[in-house]
Amino acid sequence: MKKLAVISGKGGTGKTMVAGALASLAECSIAFADCDVDAANLELLLNPTVELTKPYYGLKVAEIDQDACTLCGLCEELCRFDAITFEDGRFSVNPIKCEGCAVCTLLCPSDAVVMKTRINGEIYYSKTSFGPFAHARLEPGSGTTGLLVTEVKKLIYEKAGDKELLLIDGPPGIGCPLIATVTGVDAVLIVTEPSISGLHDLKRVVTVCNKFGVDIFVVINKFDLEETVSLKIEDYCQEAGISLAGKIPFDKKVIEAIKNREPVVSQKCPSADAIKEIWIFLKKEFNLL
Amino acid sequence: MKIVVASGKGGTGKSTLSANFSYVISGNRDVVLVDCDVEEPNLHLFFEEKGKESIVTLPIPVIDENKCDFCGKCGEFCQYGAITVLKDQVMVLQNLCHSCGGCLIVCPNDAISEVPKTIGVLWDAQIDSNLRLITGVLNEGEANGIEIIKTVKRLSESSPLVIYDSSPGTACPVIETVEGADFCILVTESTPFGLHDLKLAAEVVKKIGVPSGVVINRSDGSDNETEEFCRENDLEILLKIPFDREIAAIQNRGELFSVYYPDWQKQFTDLLDHIESLCGGNR
Ligand code: SF4
Ligand code: SF4
């Protein structure tokens, strides 16, 4: 199975729109995963029917047994995440700040701290009209996004490893969820936009991807909104030896399609034509017929 | 007064709003603008001024193999799988380490000490007499920028008026940024994606206990679903910024649209007044 992650560096450049459009174009057998787990949007386009739901346990969280606690305060002093607070004469753990390191269980002289498992979200395996789909919902306010990304990928490898192509909708940024997404994929398709910040963020995400030795392709979305910057991006790609997979024009039909929750390529419009070209390009790169 | 600008979905115009808002209100107030989107910091691009640079580090364990007897206790303890103890070698996987210090405590042979590892930098710039910009930057390849967010927040803590630009999403970096703020502006756009992610962001901010309001960016006038959600959830719509190709082009070039459109100056000044009155007439 070839694995392609659609990512962006800067958020909101049209990554999910492109992923959804490619999904509906692919003639080969294909599976999908939404690894942008804390703002998962691909399901809004793929309209999945959930077949399997699994709880997602993130890291454990400390809890203080108030009867056993002797109020020595060691845990508060030594917790490096400031997760332990003293209020109304008692110590308690702020579950939002706790990173589950368990240091407090080592320090507590009266064994009053226990690590409790908590459910941090759900992982789903679904059917869509385009192919199988793994996605997730992170309980808002919990950490461990990277871990959940890894779980989503594991599920789709397990269930749909026989498909020719896996298309992943990745997270923005360059931190742990992005690193977890890029680990083990064959190629990334970076969707950027012609703005100074788009270019800045593109360079940063390319630096990270290069550390993983994946193939890198770039798409400039809404390239005609500022063609001078668009040209700068093309120059940068050329210098960095990155192939430009295509350029998509600004097109009101894109928002219309998203509002109707359908892939933009189901309409006849300039952006749809551009994305079709991109798919032809990718097919060649991946030898998919 | 500490105001966070956040958004569930990326690219809704968070940085554009923070930059223009801070620029305008610094006309007659001292403002510290803090870029907490350490994975992709963009505010410095609007002001072309990075300022003084300093590094941010995290303590990482190193093992003294002369003292270590390979008992394996550190590896067993580490909740993140960051230490692997082999027959005659201990491996520390720096990228998985959360710098909790636990391995130090469990080691019976005092074989572990900590050394600082650089994970990023911060830039501290005085843009003009009333506006200071502090930027946190995570190094490429590093997974966890929380410490950088903490550092830039600490630096600005004592200032009377601070605007924090958060990263997108609803995970740990957002929580770290929103914690301790007086108010949160949630920037959204009127698409199903924007609304879906706005709901998640509003939920997180509520959980943390920070009051919030909504700014609809690139509004095309048909914002009914977003308006309805806000009404049902008691979220006030503070401002709407219409979609305008010219505004888009100005910010794509890295410029501030409020410089070109002076009528926005009043809107942003009013926005600050309004938020301050919502927070109980702070000042
Ligand atoms: S400091 Fe904590 S996270 Fe890092 S290796 Fe030691 S036990 Fe693991
Ligand atoms: S706990 Fe100390 S002695 Fe045991 S393996 Fe780890 S470093 Fe070596």
Coordinates of C-alpha atoms and ligand atoms in Angstrom, one line a residue:
Chain A
M1 CA 0.0 0.0 0.0
K2 CA 1.3 3.4 -1.0
K3 CA 0.8 6.0 1.8
L4 CA 0.3 9.7 1.0
A5 CA -0.3 12.3 3.6
V6 CA -1.9 15.6 2.7
I7 CA -0.5 18.2 5.1
S8 CA -0.1 22.0 5.1
G9 CA 2.2 23.6 7.6
K10 CA -0.1 26.6 8.0
G11 CA -3.6 25.7 8.7
G12 CA -6.6 26.4 6.6
T13 CA -4.9 26.3 3.2
G14 CA -7.5 23.8 1.8
K15 CA -5.8 20.5 2.7
T16 CA -9.1 18.7 3.6
M17 CA -10.8 20.1 0.4
V18 CA -7.9 18.7 -1.7
A19 CA -8.0 15.3 0.2
G20 CA -11.7 15.0 -0.3
A21 CA -11.5 15.8 -4.0
L22 CA -8.7 13.3 -4.5
A23 CA -10.8 10.7 -2.7
S24 CA -13.6 11.0 -5.2
L25 CA -11.2 11.0 -8.2
A26 CA -9.2 7.8 -7.4
E27 CA -10.0 4.9 -9.6
C28 CA -7.6 2.6 -7.8
S29 CA -8.6 0.9 -4.5
I30 CA -8.1 3.4 -1.8
A31 CA -8.5 3.8 2.0
F32 CA -8.5 7.0 4.1
A33 CA -7.5 8.2 7.5
D34 CA -8.1 11.6 9.1
C35 CA -5.1 12.3 11.3
D36 CA -6.1 15.9 12.0
V37 CA -7.7 14.5 15.1
D38 CA -8.3 17.6 17.1
A39 CA -10.1 19.3 14.2
A40 CA -11.3 16.4 12.1
N41 CA -13.1 17.6 9.0
L42 CA -12.7 14.9 6.4
E43 CA -15.8 13.1 7.7
L44 CA -17.9 16.1 6.7
L45 CA -17.0 15.4 3.0
L46 CA -16.9 11.6 3.0
N47 CA -20.1 11.0 4.9
P48 CA -19.0 7.8 6.7
T49 CA -21.1 5.0 8.2
V50 CA -19.4 4.0 11.3
E51 CA -18.9 0.2 11.6
L52 CA -16.6 0.0 14.6
T53 CA -16.0 2.3 17.6
K54 CA -13.1 1.9 19.9
P55 CA -12.4 3.9 23.1
Y56 CA -9.1 5.8 23.0
Y57 CA -7.2 5.7 26.2
G58 CA -4.5 8.4 26.3
L59 CA -2.0 8.6 29.1
K60 CA -3.2 8.0 32.6
V61 CA -3.9 10.8 35.0
A62 CA -3.0 11.1 38.6
E63 CA -5.6 11.2 41.3
I64 CA -5.2 11.9 45.0
D65 CA -6.9 9.8 47.6
Q66 CA -8.0 12.6 50.0
D67 CA -8.3 10.1 53.0
A68 CA -4.7 8.9 52.6
C69 CA -3.2 12.4 51.8
T70 CA -1.3 13.9 54.8
L71 CA -0.9 17.3 53.2
C72 CA 2.9 17.1 53.0
G73 CA 2.9 19.0 49.7
L74 CA 5.8 17.2 48.1
C75 CA 3.9 16.4 44.9
E76 CA 2.9 20.0 44.4
E77 CA 6.5 21.1 44.9
L78 CA 8.0 18.6 42.5
C79 CA 5.4 18.2 39.7
R80 CA 7.1 19.8 36.7
F81 CA 3.8 20.5 35.0
D82 CA 2.2 22.5 37.7
A83 CA -0.7 20.1 37.7
I84 CA -1.1 19.9 41.4
T85 CA -3.0 22.7 43.2
F86 CA -3.7 23.4 46.8
E87 CA -7.2 24.8 47.4
D88 CA -9.6 24.8 50.3
G89 CA -7.2 22.8 52.4
R90 CA -6.6 20.0 50.0
F91 CA -4.3 19.0 47.2
S92 CA -5.9 18.0 43.9
V93 CA -4.7 17.2 40.4
N94 CA -5.8 19.4 37.5
P95 CA -6.5 16.7 34.8
I96 CA -6.0 19.2 32.0
K97 CA -2.4 19.9 33.1
C98 CA -1.4 16.4 34.2
E99 CA 0.9 14.8 31.6
G100 CA 0.6 11.4 33.3
C101 CA 4.3 11.2 34.1
A102 CA 3.6 9.4 37.5
V103 CA 6.4 11.2 39.3
C104 CA 4.0 12.1 42.1
T105 CA 3.3 8.4 42.8
L106 CA 7.1 8.0 43.4
L107 CA 7.3 10.9 45.7
C108 CA 4.2 10.5 47.9
P109 CA 5.2 9.1 51.2
S110 CA 1.7 7.9 52.0
D111 CA 0.9 6.3 48.7
A112 CA -2.0 8.6 48.2
V113 CA -1.6 9.1 44.5
V114 CA -2.9 6.6 42.0
M115 CA -2.7 6.7 38.2
K116 CA -6.2 6.3 36.6
T117 CA -7.0 5.4 33.1
R118 CA -9.3 7.8 31.3
I119 CA -11.0 7.8 28.0
N120 CA -9.6 10.6 25.9
G121 CA -11.7 10.1 22.8
E122 CA -12.9 7.5 20.3
I123 CA -11.5 5.9 17.2
Y124 CA -13.8 4.8 14.4
Y125 CA -13.6 2.5 11.4
S126 CA -16.1 3.4 8.8
K127 CA -17.4 2.7 5.3
T128 CA -17.7 5.4 2.8
S129 CA -18.8 5.3 -0.9
F130 CA -15.1 5.8 -1.8
G131 CA -13.5 3.2 0.5
P132 CA -12.8 2.4 4.1
F133 CA -12.0 5.2 6.5
A134 CA -10.4 5.5 9.9
H135 CA -11.0 8.6 12.0
A136 CA -11.2 9.7 15.5
R137 CA -12.6 12.2 18.0
L138 CA -10.3 13.6 20.6
E139 CA -12.0 14.7 23.8
P140 CA -11.6 18.4 23.7
G141 CA -9.1 19.5 26.2
S142 CA -7.0 16.3 26.3
G143 CA -3.4 16.0 25.1
T144 CA -1.7 13.1 23.5
T145 CA -2.7 13.9 20.0
G146 CA 0.4 12.2 18.6
L147 CA -0.6 9.0 20.2
L148 CA -4.1 9.1 18.8
V149 CA -2.7 9.8 15.3
T150 CA -0.6 6.6 15.6
E151 CA -3.7 4.6 16.7
V152 CA -5.8 5.8 13.8
K153 CA -3.0 4.8 11.4
K154 CA -2.6 1.4 13.0
L155 CA -6.3 0.8 12.6
I156 CA -6.4 1.5 8.9
Y157 CA -3.2 -0.5 8.3
E158 CA -4.9 -3.4 10.0
K159 CA -8.2 -3.2 8.3
A160 CA -7.4 -2.0 4.9
G161 CA -3.7 -2.8 4.3
D162 CA -4.5 -4.5 1.0
K163 CA -5.7 -1.3 -0.7
E164 CA -3.4 0.2 -3.3
L165 CA -3.4 3.7 -1.8
L166 CA -3.9 5.2 1.6
L167 CA -4.8 8.9 1.6
I168 CA -4.2 10.6 5.0
D169 CA -5.6 14.0 5.9
G170 CA -2.9 15.4 8.2
P171 CA -2.7 18.0 10.9
P172 CA -1.4 21.6 10.5
G173 CA 1.8 22.6 12.3
I174 CA 5.1 20.7 12.8
G175 CA 4.8 19.2 16.3
C176 CA 3.9 15.8 17.6
P177 CA 0.7 15.1 15.6
L178 CA 2.5 16.0 12.3
I179 CA 5.5 13.9 13.2
A180 CA 3.3 11.0 14.1
T181 CA 1.5 11.4 10.7
V182 CA 4.6 11.6 8.6
T183 CA 6.3 8.7 10.2
G184 CA 6.2 5.7 7.9
V185 CA 4.4 7.4 4.9
D186 CA 5.9 7.3 1.4
A187 CA 5.1 10.8 0.4
V188 CA 3.5 14.1 1.5
L189 CA 1.4 16.5 -0.5
I190 CA 1.8 19.9 1.1
V191 CA -1.1 22.3 0.3
T192 CA 0.1 25.9 0.7
E193 CA -1.3 29.3 -0.3
P194 CA 0.4 32.3 -1.8
S195 CA 0.9 34.4 1.3
I196 CA 4.1 35.3 3.1
S197 CA 3.1 33.2 6.1
G198 CA 2.1 30.3 3.8
L199 CA 5.6 30.3 2.4
H200 CA 7.3 30.7 5.8
D201 CA 5.3 27.7 7.2
L202 CA 5.9 25.6 4.0
K203 CA 9.7 25.9 4.5
R204 CA 9.4 24.8 8.1
V205 CA 7.3 21.8 7.4
V206 CA 9.6 20.8 4.5
T207 CA 12.6 20.8 6.9
V208 CA 10.7 18.4 9.2
C209 CA 9.6 16.1 6.3
N210 CA 13.2 16.0 5.0
K211 CA 14.2 14.4 8.3
F212 CA 11.9 11.5 7.5
G213 CA 13.1 11.0 4.0
V214 CA 9.7 11.1 2.4
D215 CA 8.9 12.3 -1.1
I216 CA 7.5 15.9 -1.1
F217 CA 5.0 17.4 -3.5
V218 CA 3.6 20.9 -3.3
V219 CA 0.2 22.3 -4.3
I220 CA -0.4 26.0 -4.3
N221 CA -4.1 26.6 -3.6
K222 CA -5.8 29.9 -4.6
F223 CA -2.5 30.7 -6.4
D224 CA -4.0 33.7 -8.2
L225 CA -4.9 35.6 -5.0
E226 CA -1.3 36.9 -4.9
E227 CA 0.6 35.8 -7.9
T228 CA 3.9 37.5 -6.8
V229 CA 4.0 35.3 -3.7
S230 CA 2.9 32.3 -5.7
L231 CA 6.0 32.8 -8.0
K232 CA 8.2 33.0 -4.9
I233 CA 6.8 29.6 -3.8
E234 CA 7.5 28.2 -7.2
D235 CA 11.1 29.5 -7.0
Y236 CA 11.6 28.1 -3.6
C237 CA 10.3 24.6 -4.7
Q238 CA 12.7 24.7 -7.6
E239 CA 15.7 25.6 -5.5
A240 CA 14.8 23.0 -2.9
G241 CA 14.3 20.3 -5.6
I242 CA 10.6 19.8 -4.7
S243 CA 8.1 19.0 -7.4
L244 CA 5.1 21.2 -7.8
A245 CA 2.1 18.9 -8.2
G246 CA -0.1 21.7 -9.4
K247 CA -1.8 25.1 -8.8
I248 CA -5.4 25.6 -8.0
P249 CA -7.1 28.9 -8.8
F250 CA -9.3 30.8 -6.4
D251 CA -12.8 29.6 -7.1
K252 CA -16.1 30.5 -5.3
K253 CA -17.4 27.1 -6.3
V254 CA -15.0 25.6 -3.7
I255 CA -16.9 27.2 -0.7
E256 CA -20.2 26.3 -2.4
A257 CA -19.2 22.7 -2.6
I258 CA -18.0 22.6 1.0
K259 CA -21.2 24.2 2.1
N260 CA -23.1 21.4 0.2
R261 CA -20.7 18.9 1.7
E262 CA -19.6 17.4 -1.6
P263 CA -16.2 17.1 -3.2
V264 CA -15.5 20.1 -5.5
V265 CA -14.7 17.9 -8.4
S266 CA -18.3 16.9 -8.8
Q267 CA -18.8 20.3 -10.3
K268 CA -17.6 21.8 -13.6
C269 CA -15.2 24.6 -12.6
P270 CA -11.6 25.7 -12.9
S271 CA -10.6 24.4 -9.4
A272 CA -12.0 21.0 -10.3
D273 CA -10.0 20.9 -13.5
A274 CA -6.8 21.8 -11.6
I275 CA -7.3 19.1 -9.0
K276 CA -7.9 16.5 -11.8
E277 CA -4.5 17.4 -13.2
I278 CA -3.0 17.0 -9.8
W279 CA -4.5 13.5 -9.5
I280 CA -3.0 12.6 -12.9
F281 CA 0.4 13.8 -11.7
L282 CA 0.2 11.8 -8.5
K283 CA -1.0 8.7 -10.3
K284 CA 2.1 8.8 -12.5
E285 CA 4.4 9.4 -9.5
F286 CA 2.9 6.4 -7.6
N287 CA 2.6 4.1 -10.7
L288 CA -1.1 3.7 -10.0
L289 CA -3.1 2.7 -13.0
Chain B
M1 CA -6.2 42.1 30.9
K2 CA -5.1 38.9 29.0
I3 CA -7.0 38.1 25.7
V4 CA -6.4 34.9 23.7
V5 CA -7.2 34.8 20.0
A6 CA -7.9 31.1 19.2
S7 CA -9.7 29.0 16.6
G8 CA -10.4 25.4 16.2
K9 CA -9.8 25.3 12.5
G10 CA -6.5 26.6 11.1
G11 CA -6.3 29.5 8.6
T12 CA -9.4 31.3 9.8
G13 CA -7.5 34.5 10.2
K14 CA -6.4 34.3 13.8
S15 CA -3.0 35.9 13.2
T16 CA -4.5 38.5 10.9
L17 CA -6.9 39.5 13.7
S18 CA -4.3 39.5 16.5
A19 CA -1.9 41.6 14.4
N20 CA -4.4 44.2 13.3
F21 CA -6.2 44.3 16.6
S22 CA -2.9 44.8 18.6
Y23 CA -1.6 47.3 16.1
V24 CA -4.7 49.5 16.3
I25 CA -5.1 49.4 20.1
S26 CA -1.4 50.1 20.6
G27 CA -2.3 53.6 19.3
N28 CA -3.1 54.7 22.8
R29 CA -2.4 51.7 25.1
D30 CA 0.7 49.7 25.9
V31 CA 0.2 46.3 24.3
V32 CA 2.3 43.1 24.4
L33 CA 1.5 40.7 21.6
V34 CA 2.6 37.2 22.1
D35 CA 2.8 34.6 19.3
C36 CA 2.0 31.3 21.1
D37 CA 1.6 29.4 17.8
V38 CA 5.2 28.1 18.2
E39 CA 4.9 25.5 15.5
E40 CA 4.1 28.0 12.8
P41 CA 4.6 31.5 14.2
N42 CA 3.6 34.2 11.7
L43 CA 3.1 37.5 13.5
H44 CA 6.7 38.6 13.0
L45 CA 6.1 38.5 9.3
F46 CA 3.6 41.4 9.7
F47 CA 6.1 43.5 11.7
E48 CA 9.4 42.6 10.1
E49 CA 11.2 42.8 13.4
K50 CA 12.4 39.8 15.3
G51 CA 14.3 41.5 18.1
K52 CA 16.5 39.9 20.7
E53 CA 16.8 36.1 20.5
S54 CA 17.2 33.7 23.3
I55 CA 17.1 29.9 23.4
V56 CA 14.6 27.7 25.2
T57 CA 15.7 24.4 26.6
L58 CA 14.3 21.4 28.3
P59 CA 16.3 19.1 30.7
I60 CA 17.0 15.7 29.2
P61 CA 18.5 12.8 31.1
V62 CA 22.0 11.5 30.4
I63 CA 23.2 8.2 31.8
D64 CA 26.6 7.8 33.4
E65 CA 27.5 4.3 32.2
N66 CA 30.1 4.0 34.9
K67 CA 27.6 4.2 37.6
C68 CA 24.7 2.4 35.8
D69 CA 24.3 -1.4 36.5
F70 CA 21.6 -1.8 33.8
C71 CA 18.9 -2.7 36.4
G72 CA 16.2 -1.3 34.0
K73 CA 14.3 0.6 36.6
C74 CA 14.4 3.9 34.7
G75 CA 13.0 2.2 31.5
E76 CA 10.3 0.5 33.5
F77 CA 9.2 3.8 35.1
C78 CA 9.2 6.1 32.1
Q79 CA 5.5 6.5 31.1
Y80 CA 6.5 7.6 27.6
G81 CA 8.8 4.8 26.6
A82 CA 11.7 7.3 26.3
I83 CA 14.3 5.1 27.9
T84 CA 15.3 1.6 26.7
V85 CA 17.7 -0.4 28.8
L86 CA 19.6 -3.1 27.0
K87 CA 22.1 -5.6 28.3
D88 CA 25.0 -3.1 28.4
Q89 CA 23.6 0.1 27.1
V90 CA 20.8 2.6 28.0
M91 CA 19.2 4.5 25.2
V92 CA 17.4 7.8 25.7
L93 CA 14.9 8.7 23.0
Q94 CA 15.0 12.5 23.4
N95 CA 12.0 13.1 21.3
L96 CA 9.7 11.0 23.5
C97 CA 11.0 12.5 26.8
H98 CA 8.7 14.8 28.6
S99 CA 11.4 16.0 31.0
C100 CA 9.5 14.9 34.0
G101 CA 12.6 13.9 36.0
G102 CA 11.1 10.6 37.1
C103 CA 14.0 8.5 35.9
L104 CA 16.4 10.6 38.0
I105 CA 14.3 9.7 41.1
V106 CA 14.0 6.0 40.5
C107 CA 17.6 5.3 39.6
P108 CA 19.1 3.5 42.6
N109 CA 22.6 4.1 41.5
D110 CA 22.5 7.9 41.0
A111 CA 23.5 7.3 37.4
I112 CA 21.2 9.8 35.8
S113 CA 21.7 13.6 35.5
E114 CA 20.1 16.2 33.3
V115 CA 21.5 18.3 30.6
P116 CA 19.6 21.2 28.8
K117 CA 18.6 20.5 25.2
T118 CA 17.6 23.4 23.0
I119 CA 14.1 23.0 21.6
G120 CA 13.5 26.4 20.2
V121 CA 14.0 30.1 20.6
L122 CA 12.1 33.2 21.5
W123 CA 12.3 36.6 20.0
D124 CA 11.5 39.8 22.0
A125 CA 11.0 42.9 19.9
Q126 CA 9.9 46.4 20.7
I127 CA 7.9 47.3 17.5
D128 CA 7.2 50.9 18.5
S129 CA 6.9 52.7 21.8
N130 CA 3.6 51.1 22.6
L131 CA 3.8 47.7 21.0
R132 CA 6.1 44.8 22.0
L133 CA 6.0 41.5 20.2
I134 CA 7.2 38.2 21.8
T135 CA 7.5 35.2 19.5
G136 CA 8.0 31.6 20.4
V137 CA 9.6 29.3 17.8
L138 CA 9.8 25.6 18.0
N139 CA 12.8 24.1 16.2
E140 CA 12.0 21.9 13.2
G141 CA 11.9 18.3 14.2
E142 CA 11.0 18.9 17.8
A143 CA 7.7 17.4 18.9
N144 CA 6.6 19.4 21.9
G145 CA 6.5 23.2 22.2
I146 CA 4.6 23.5 25.5
E147 CA 7.7 24.7 27.3
I148 CA 8.2 27.5 24.8
I149 CA 4.6 28.6 25.2
K150 CA 5.1 28.7 29.0
T151 CA 8.2 30.7 28.6
V152 CA 6.7 33.4 26.3
K153 CA 3.7 33.6 28.6
R154 CA 5.8 34.1 31.7
L155 CA 7.7 36.9 30.0
S156 CA 4.5 38.9 29.4
E157 CA 2.8 38.0 32.6
S158 CA 3.2 41.3 34.4
S159 CA 2.1 43.5 31.5
P160 CA -1.4 45.1 31.9
L161 CA -2.6 44.3 28.4
V162 CA -1.6 41.2 26.6
I163 CA -2.9 39.6 23.4
Y164 CA -2.0 35.9 22.9
D165 CA -2.2 34.3 19.4
S166 CA -2.8 30.6 19.9
S167 CA -2.1 27.7 17.6
P168 CA -5.1 26.1 15.9
G169 CA -6.9 23.0 17.1
T170 CA -8.0 21.9 20.6
A171 CA -5.0 20.0 21.9
C172 CA -2.3 20.7 24.5
P173 CA -0.8 23.9 22.9
V174 CA -4.2 25.5 22.9
I175 CA -4.9 24.6 26.5
E176 CA -1.6 25.9 27.6
T177 CA -2.2 29.2 25.8
V178 CA -5.8 29.7 27.0
E179 CA -5.1 28.8 30.7
G180 CA -5.1 31.9 32.9
A181 CA -6.5 34.3 30.3
D182 CA -9.4 36.7 31.0
F183 CA -11.1 36.3 27.7
C184 CA -10.9 34.3 24.5
I185 CA -11.8 35.5 21.0
L186 CA -12.7 32.5 18.8
V187 CA -12.1 33.3 15.1
T188 CA -14.2 31.2 12.7
E189 CA -15.3 31.2 9.1
S190 CA -18.8 30.4 7.8
T191 CA -18.2 26.9 6.3
P192 CA -19.2 23.5 7.7
F193 CA -15.5 23.0 8.6
G194 CA -15.3 26.3 10.4
L195 CA -18.4 25.7 12.4
H196 CA -17.5 22.1 13.3
D197 CA -14.2 23.2 14.7
L198 CA -15.6 26.3 16.4
K199 CA -17.9 24.0 18.4
L200 CA -14.9 22.0 19.6
A201 CA -12.9 25.1 20.4
A202 CA -15.8 26.7 22.3
E203 CA -16.1 23.5 24.3
V204 CA -12.4 23.5 25.3
V205 CA -12.4 27.1 26.3
K206 CA -15.6 26.6 28.4
K207 CA -14.0 23.6 30.1
I208 CA -11.0 25.7 31.1
G209 CA -13.4 28.3 32.4
V210 CA -12.5 31.3 30.2
P211 CA -15.3 33.5 28.8
S212 CA -15.3 33.8 25.1
G213 CA -16.9 35.5 22.0
V214 CA -16.8 34.9 18.3
V215 CA -15.4 36.8 15.3
I216 CA -16.6 35.6 11.9
N217 CA -13.9 36.2 9.4
R218 CA -14.3 36.2 5.6
S219 CA -18.0 36.5 6.0
D220 CA -20.0 36.2 2.8
G221 CA -23.1 37.3 4.5
S222 CA -24.7 33.8 4.9
D223 CA -23.6 33.0 8.4
N224 CA -26.9 31.7 9.6
E225 CA -25.7 28.3 10.9
T226 CA -22.8 29.9 12.9
E227 CA -25.1 32.6 14.2
E228 CA -27.6 30.0 15.4
F229 CA -24.9 28.0 17.1
C230 CA -23.7 31.1 18.9
R231 CA -27.2 32.0 20.0
E232 CA -27.9 28.6 21.4
N233 CA -24.6 28.6 23.3
D234 CA -24.7 32.1 24.6
L235 CA -21.7 33.1 22.6
E236 CA -21.7 36.7 21.5
I237 CA -20.7 37.5 17.9
L238 CA -18.2 40.3 18.6
L239 CA -17.4 41.2 15.0
K240 CA -17.7 40.2 11.4
I241 CA -15.0 40.8 8.8
P242 CA -16.4 40.5 5.3
F243 CA -14.6 38.5 2.6
D244 CA -12.8 41.0 0.4
R245 CA -10.2 40.1 -2.2
E246 CA -8.3 43.3 -1.4
I247 CA -8.0 42.4 2.3
A248 CA -6.9 38.9 1.4
A249 CA -4.2 40.3 -1.0
I250 CA -3.0 42.8 1.6
Q251 CA -2.5 40.2 4.3
N252 CA -1.0 37.7 1.8
R253 CA 1.7 40.2 1.2
G254 CA 2.3 40.3 4.9
E255 CA 0.8 43.7 5.5
L256 CA -1.8 45.0 8.0
F257 CA -5.2 45.8 6.4
S258 CA -6.1 48.2 9.2
V259 CA -3.4 50.5 7.9
Y260 CA -5.2 50.6 4.5
Y261 CA -8.7 50.8 5.9
P262 CA -8.7 53.3 8.7
D263 CA -12.4 52.7 9.5
W264 CA -11.3 49.4 11.0
Q265 CA -9.4 51.3 13.7
K266 CA -12.7 52.3 15.4
Q267 CA -14.0 48.7 15.1
F268 CA -11.0 47.3 16.9
T269 CA -10.9 50.0 19.6
D270 CA -14.5 49.3 20.2
L271 CA -13.8 45.6 20.4
L272 CA -11.3 46.1 23.2
D273 CA -13.7 48.4 25.1
H274 CA -16.4 45.9 24.7
I275 CA -14.3 42.9 25.9
E276 CA -13.1 45.0 28.9
S277 CA -16.7 45.8 29.8
L278 CA -17.7 42.1 29.5
C279 CA -14.9 41.2 31.8
G280 CA -16.2 43.5 34.5
G281 CA -14.8 46.9 33.6
N282 CA -11.2 46.0 34.0
R283 CA -9.9 49.6 34.0
Ligands
SF4_1 S1 12.6 12.6 32.4 FE1 10.7 11.5 32.5 S2 10.0 11.4 30.4 FE2 12.2 11.8 30.3 S3 13.2 9.8 30.2 FE3 13.1 10.4 32.4 S4 11.2 9.4 33.1 FE4 11.1 9.4 30.8
SF4_2 S1 17.7 3.0 36.8 FE1 19.9 3.8 36.9 S2 21.1 1.9 37.1 FE2 19.1 1.2 36.5 S3 19.3 1.1 34.2 FE3 18.5 3.1 34.6 S4 20.3 4.5 34.8 FE4 21.0 2.3 34.9

